[in-house]
Short mmCIF file of C-alpha atoms and ligand atoms in Angstrom, two decimals:
data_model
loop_
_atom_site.label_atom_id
_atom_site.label_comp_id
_atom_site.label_asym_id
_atom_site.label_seq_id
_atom_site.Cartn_x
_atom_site.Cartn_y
_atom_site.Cartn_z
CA UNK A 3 87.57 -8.33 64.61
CA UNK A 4 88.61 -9.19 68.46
CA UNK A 5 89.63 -7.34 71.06
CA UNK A 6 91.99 -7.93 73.76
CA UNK A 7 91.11 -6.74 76.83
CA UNK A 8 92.64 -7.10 80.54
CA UNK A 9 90.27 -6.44 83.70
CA UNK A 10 92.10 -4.17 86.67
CA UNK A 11 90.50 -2.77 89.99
CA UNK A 12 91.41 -0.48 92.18
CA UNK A 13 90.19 -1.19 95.86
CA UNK A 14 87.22 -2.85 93.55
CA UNK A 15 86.97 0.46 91.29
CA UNK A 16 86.96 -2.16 88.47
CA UNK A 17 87.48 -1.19 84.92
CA UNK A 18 88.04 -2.93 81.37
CA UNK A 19 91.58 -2.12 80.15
CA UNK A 20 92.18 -1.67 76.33
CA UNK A 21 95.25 -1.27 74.24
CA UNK A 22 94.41 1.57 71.91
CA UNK A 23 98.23 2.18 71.37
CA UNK A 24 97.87 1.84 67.48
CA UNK A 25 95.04 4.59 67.16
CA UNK A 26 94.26 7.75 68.62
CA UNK A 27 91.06 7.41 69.01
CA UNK A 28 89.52 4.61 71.57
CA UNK A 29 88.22 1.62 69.37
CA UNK A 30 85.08 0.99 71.31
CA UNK A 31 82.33 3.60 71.28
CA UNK A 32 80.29 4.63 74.32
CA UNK A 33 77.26 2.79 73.15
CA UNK A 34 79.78 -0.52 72.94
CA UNK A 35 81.53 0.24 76.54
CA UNK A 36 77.63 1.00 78.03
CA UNK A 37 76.94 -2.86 76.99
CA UNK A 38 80.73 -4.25 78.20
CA UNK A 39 80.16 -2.37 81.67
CA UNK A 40 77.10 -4.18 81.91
CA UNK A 41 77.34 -6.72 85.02
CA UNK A 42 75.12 -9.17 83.88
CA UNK A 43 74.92 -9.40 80.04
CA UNK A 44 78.91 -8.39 79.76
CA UNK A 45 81.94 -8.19 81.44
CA UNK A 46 81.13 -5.91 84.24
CA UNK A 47 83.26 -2.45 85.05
CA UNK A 48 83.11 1.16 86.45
CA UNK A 49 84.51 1.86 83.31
CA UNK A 50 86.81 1.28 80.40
CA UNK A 51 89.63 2.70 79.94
CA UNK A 52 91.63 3.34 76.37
CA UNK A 53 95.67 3.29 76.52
CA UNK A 54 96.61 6.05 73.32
CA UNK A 55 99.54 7.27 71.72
CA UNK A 56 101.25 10.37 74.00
CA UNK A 57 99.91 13.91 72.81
CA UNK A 58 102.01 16.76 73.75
CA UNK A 59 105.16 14.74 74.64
CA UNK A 60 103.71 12.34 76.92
CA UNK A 61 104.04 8.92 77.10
CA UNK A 62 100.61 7.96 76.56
CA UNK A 63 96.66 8.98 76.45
CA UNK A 64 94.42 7.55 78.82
CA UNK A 65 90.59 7.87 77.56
CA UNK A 66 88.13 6.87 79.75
CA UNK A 67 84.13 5.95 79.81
CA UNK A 68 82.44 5.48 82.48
CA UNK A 69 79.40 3.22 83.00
CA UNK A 70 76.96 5.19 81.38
CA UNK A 71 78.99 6.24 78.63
CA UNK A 72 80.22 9.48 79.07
CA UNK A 73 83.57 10.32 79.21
CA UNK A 74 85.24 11.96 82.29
CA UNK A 75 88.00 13.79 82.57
CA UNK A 76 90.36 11.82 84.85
CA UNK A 77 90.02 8.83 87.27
CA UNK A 78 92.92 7.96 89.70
CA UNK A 79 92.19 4.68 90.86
CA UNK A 80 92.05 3.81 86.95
CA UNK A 81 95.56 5.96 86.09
CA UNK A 82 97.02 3.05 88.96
CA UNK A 83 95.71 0.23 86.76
CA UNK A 84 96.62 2.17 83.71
CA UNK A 85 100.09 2.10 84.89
CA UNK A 86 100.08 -1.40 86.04
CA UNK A 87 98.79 -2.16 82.59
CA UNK A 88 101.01 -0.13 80.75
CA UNK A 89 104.25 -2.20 82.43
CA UNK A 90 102.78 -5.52 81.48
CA UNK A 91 102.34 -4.08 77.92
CA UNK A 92 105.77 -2.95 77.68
CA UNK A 93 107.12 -6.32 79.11
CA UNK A 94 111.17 -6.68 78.82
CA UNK A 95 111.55 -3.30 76.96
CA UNK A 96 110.03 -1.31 80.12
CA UNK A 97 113.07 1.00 81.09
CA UNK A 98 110.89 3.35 83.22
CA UNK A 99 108.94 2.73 86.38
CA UNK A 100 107.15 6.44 86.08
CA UNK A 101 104.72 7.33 83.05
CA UNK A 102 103.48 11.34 82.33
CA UNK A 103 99.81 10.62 80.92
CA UNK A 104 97.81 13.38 79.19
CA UNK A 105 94.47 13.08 80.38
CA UNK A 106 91.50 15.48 80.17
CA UNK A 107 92.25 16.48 83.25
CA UNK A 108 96.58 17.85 81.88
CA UNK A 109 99.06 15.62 82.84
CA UNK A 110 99.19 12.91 85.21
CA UNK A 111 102.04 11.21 86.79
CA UNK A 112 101.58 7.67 88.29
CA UNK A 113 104.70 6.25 89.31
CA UNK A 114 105.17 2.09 90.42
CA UNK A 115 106.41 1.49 93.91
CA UNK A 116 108.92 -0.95 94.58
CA UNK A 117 106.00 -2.65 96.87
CA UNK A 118 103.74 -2.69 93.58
CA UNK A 119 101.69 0.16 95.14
CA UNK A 120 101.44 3.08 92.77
CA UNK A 121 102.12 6.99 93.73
CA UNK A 122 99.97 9.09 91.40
CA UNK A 123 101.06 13.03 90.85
CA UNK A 124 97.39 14.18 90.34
CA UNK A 125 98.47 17.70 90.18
CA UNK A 126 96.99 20.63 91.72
CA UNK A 127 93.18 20.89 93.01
CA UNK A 128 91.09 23.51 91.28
CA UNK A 129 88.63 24.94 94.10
CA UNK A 130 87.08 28.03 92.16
CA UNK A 131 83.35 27.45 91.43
CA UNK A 132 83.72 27.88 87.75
CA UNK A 133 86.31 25.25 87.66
CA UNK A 134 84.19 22.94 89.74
CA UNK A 135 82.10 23.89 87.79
CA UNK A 136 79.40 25.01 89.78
CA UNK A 137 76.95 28.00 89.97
CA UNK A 138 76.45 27.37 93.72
CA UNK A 139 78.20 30.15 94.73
CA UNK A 140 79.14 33.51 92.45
CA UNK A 141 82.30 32.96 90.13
CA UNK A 142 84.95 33.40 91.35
CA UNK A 143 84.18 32.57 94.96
CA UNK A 144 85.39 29.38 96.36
CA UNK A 145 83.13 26.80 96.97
CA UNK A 146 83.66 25.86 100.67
CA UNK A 147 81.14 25.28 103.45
CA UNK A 148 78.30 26.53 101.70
CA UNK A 149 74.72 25.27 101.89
CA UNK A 150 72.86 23.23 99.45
CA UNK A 151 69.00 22.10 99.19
CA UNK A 152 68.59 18.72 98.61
CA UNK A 153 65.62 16.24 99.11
CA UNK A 154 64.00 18.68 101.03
CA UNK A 155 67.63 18.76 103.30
CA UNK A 156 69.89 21.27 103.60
CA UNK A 157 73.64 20.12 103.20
CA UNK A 158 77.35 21.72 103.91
CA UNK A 159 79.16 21.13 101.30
CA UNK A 160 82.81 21.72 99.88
CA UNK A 161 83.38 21.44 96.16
CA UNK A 162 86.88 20.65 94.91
CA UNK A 163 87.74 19.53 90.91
CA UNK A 164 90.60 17.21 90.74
CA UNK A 165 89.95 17.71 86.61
CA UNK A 166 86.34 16.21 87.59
CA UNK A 167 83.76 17.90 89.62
CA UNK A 168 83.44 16.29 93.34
CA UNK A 169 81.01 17.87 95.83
CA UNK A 170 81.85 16.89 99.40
CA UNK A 171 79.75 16.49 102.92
CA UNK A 172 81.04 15.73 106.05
CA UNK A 173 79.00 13.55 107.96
CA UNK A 174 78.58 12.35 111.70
CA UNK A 175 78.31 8.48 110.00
CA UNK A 176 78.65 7.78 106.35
CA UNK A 177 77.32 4.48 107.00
CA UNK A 178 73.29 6.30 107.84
CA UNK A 179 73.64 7.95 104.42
CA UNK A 180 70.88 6.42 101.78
CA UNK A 181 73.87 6.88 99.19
CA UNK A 182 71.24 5.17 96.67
CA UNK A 183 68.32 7.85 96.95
CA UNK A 184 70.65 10.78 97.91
CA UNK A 185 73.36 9.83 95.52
CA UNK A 186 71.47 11.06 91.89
CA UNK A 187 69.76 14.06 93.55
CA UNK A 188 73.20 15.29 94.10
CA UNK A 189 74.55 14.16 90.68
CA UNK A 190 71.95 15.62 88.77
CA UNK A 191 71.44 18.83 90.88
CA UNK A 192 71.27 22.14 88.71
CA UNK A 193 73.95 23.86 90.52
CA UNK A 194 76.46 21.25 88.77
CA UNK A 195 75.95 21.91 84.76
CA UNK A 196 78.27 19.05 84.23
CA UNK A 197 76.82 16.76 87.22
CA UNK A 198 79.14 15.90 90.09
CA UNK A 199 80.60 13.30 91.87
CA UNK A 200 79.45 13.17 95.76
CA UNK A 201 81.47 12.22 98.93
CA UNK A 202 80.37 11.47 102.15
CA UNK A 203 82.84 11.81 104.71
CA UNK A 204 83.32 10.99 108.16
CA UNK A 205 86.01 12.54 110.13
CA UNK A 206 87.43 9.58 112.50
CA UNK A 207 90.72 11.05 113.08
CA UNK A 208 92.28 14.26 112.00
CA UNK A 209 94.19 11.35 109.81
CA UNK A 210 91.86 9.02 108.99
CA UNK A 211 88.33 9.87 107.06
CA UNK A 212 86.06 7.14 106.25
CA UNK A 213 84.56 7.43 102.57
CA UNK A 214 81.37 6.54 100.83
CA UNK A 215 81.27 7.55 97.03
CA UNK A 216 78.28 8.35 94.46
CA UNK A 217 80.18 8.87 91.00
CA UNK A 218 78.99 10.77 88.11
CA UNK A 219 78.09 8.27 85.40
CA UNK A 220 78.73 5.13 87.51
CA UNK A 221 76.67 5.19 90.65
CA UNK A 222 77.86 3.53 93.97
CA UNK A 223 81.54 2.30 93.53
CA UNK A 224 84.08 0.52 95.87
CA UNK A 225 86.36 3.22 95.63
CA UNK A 226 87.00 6.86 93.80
CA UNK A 227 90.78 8.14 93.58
CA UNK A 228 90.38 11.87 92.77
CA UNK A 229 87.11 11.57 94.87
CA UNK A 230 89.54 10.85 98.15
CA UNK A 231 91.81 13.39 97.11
CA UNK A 232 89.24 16.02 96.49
CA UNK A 233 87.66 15.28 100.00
CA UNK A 234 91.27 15.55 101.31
CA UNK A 235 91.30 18.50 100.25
CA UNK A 236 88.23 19.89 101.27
CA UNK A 237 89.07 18.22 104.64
CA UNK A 238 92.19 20.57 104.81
CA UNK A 239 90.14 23.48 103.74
CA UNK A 240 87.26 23.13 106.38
CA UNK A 241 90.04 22.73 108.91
CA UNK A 242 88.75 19.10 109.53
CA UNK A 243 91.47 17.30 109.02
CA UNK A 244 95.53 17.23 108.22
CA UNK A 245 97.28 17.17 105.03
CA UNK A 246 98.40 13.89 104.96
CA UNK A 247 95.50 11.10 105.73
CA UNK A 248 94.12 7.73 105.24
CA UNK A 249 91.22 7.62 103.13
CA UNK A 250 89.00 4.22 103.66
CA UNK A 251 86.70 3.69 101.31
CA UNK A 252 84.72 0.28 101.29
CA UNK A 253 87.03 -1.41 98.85
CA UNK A 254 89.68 -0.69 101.16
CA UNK A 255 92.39 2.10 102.03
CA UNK A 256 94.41 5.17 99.85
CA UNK A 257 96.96 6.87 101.58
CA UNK A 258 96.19 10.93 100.22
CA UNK A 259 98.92 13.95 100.71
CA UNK A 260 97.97 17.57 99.61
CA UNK A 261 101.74 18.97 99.79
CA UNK A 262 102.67 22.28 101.50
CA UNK A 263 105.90 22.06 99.62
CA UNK A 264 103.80 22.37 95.58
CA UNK A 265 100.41 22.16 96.54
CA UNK A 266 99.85 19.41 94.29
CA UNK A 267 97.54 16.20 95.56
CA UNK A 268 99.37 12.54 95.81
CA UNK A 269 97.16 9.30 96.39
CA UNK A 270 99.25 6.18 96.96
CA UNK A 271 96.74 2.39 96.37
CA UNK A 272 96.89 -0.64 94.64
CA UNK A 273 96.11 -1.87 90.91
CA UNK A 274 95.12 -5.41 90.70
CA UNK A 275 95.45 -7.34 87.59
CA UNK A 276 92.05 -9.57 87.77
CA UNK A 277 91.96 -11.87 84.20
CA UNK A 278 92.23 -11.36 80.32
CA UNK A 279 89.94 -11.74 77.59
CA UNK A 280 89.11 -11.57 74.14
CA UNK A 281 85.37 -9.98 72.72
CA UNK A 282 84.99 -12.01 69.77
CA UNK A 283 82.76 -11.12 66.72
CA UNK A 284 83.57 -7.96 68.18
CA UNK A 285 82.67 -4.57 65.29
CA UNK A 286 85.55 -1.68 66.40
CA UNK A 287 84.21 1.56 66.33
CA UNK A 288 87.33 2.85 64.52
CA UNK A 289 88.38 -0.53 62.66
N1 LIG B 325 86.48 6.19 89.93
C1 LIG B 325 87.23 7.27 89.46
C2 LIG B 325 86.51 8.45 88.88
C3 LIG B 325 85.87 8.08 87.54
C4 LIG B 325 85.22 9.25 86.84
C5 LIG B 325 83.98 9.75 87.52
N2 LIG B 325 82.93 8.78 87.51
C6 LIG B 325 83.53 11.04 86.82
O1 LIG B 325 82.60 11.00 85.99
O2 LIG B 325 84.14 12.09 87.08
C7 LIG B 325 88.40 7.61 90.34
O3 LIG B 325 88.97 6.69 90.94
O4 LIG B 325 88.81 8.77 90.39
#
């Protein structure tokens, strides 16, 4: 059997698009999207990402695997290709230009901008450290300027969930961080029983934080959505910075509000359509 697929990225946060729409349950296994992530013997992604059937009167599923083959619960910059996807799917007979996802992570909201931008509702952030989760601080305590041991350093961090665990430092100069070495240590650390994502963030302007990623199950990426939103967030928390900011990460720049008005976190960013393909010879995990 073949599959179709249709490569997106998001400020480089590349991923392997797939229209699951006739099955709920994604047609490539972990194992199978481990080997198409692969950037030298296959395609080459962050991830791959499944578009399902709606559950709980939505208008569709997104699934998601990440490089290493587990499966997290959300990823913004892929819910902007998702959408970008989902209107090329629906061709002619697209009547909406807004699409409520169930994800993992509840529902998501990405909406298409007249400019082709897309505005994501990614909901509200959960800060208590059982959400995160985290044991670095007693449940229910919020996780916010506390101090964590790692590679013989000790580090203030912030932990926010966006639906995934992110664990945030701010830093004098992201570009001095060895996000390679320092990157796993964090990932793997045993305050975070589901592993974390890890931001390093410099403050340049109370409206303008420069962003260097290590993501759970991926490793260094161009870009992370709910990883800019969750350092937002922890920005706002640690009084660093305002609720409304430019995010640049090295594949380029989200625009990130945490609104007074519902509390809920909006990132604004591109999805680029990169090429199409077809895995030939191809055996579907759920055929
Ligand atoms: N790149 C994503 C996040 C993808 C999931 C992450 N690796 C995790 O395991 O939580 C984004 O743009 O949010």
């Amino acid at each position: 059997m073949a599959i179709e697929f249709t490569k997106y990225h998001g400020l480089g946060n590349d991923f392997i698009l797939i229209d699951n729409r006739s099955s709920s349950l994604p047609i490539v296994t972990p194992e199978q999207a481990i080997k198409l992530c692969d950037r030298h013997f296959g395609i080459g992604a962050d991830g791959v990402i499944f578009a399902l059937p709606g559950e709980n009167g939505t208008d569709y599923t997104m699934r998601i695997f990440n490089s290493d083959g587990s499966e997290p619960e959300m990823c913004g910059n892929g819910i902007r290709c998702l959408a970008g996807f989902l209107a090329e799917l629906e061709g002619e007979s697209r009547n909406q230009d807004s699409y409520r996802i169930h994800t993992l992570a509840g529902v998501i909201t990405p909406q298409i901008l007249p400019n082709g931008q897309v505005k994501v509702d990614m909901g509200l952030p959960r800060l208590l450290a059982a959400e995160i989760p985290t044991t670095l601080t007693p449940a229910p305590e919020k996780v916010i300027s506390q101090p964590l041991e790692v590679a013989g350093q000790t580090w203030e961090v912030t932990c926010v969930s966006m639906g995934n665990p992110h664990c945030i430092t701010f830093v004098e100069d992201v570009a001095a961080i060895e996000l390679e070495t320092i990157g796993p240590k964090f990932e793997h650390h045993p305050v975070f029983p589901q592993r974390t994502n890890t931001e390093f963030i410099q403050v340049v302007r109370r409206d303008y934080l420069k962003m260097r990623v290590w993501e759970r199950g991926a490793g260094i990426t161009l870009a992370c959505g709910t990883g800019a939103c969750a350092s937002l967030v922890a920005g706002v928390l640690t009084g660093k910075c305002d609720r409304t900011a430019t995010v640049e990460l090295p594949g380029g720049l989200l625009q990130i509000e945490w609104s007074e008005i519902d509390q809920r976190v909006y990132m604004t960013g591109p999805a680029e359509r990169v090429f199409t393909g077809k895995l030939s010879q191809f055996s579907s995990s759920n055929p």
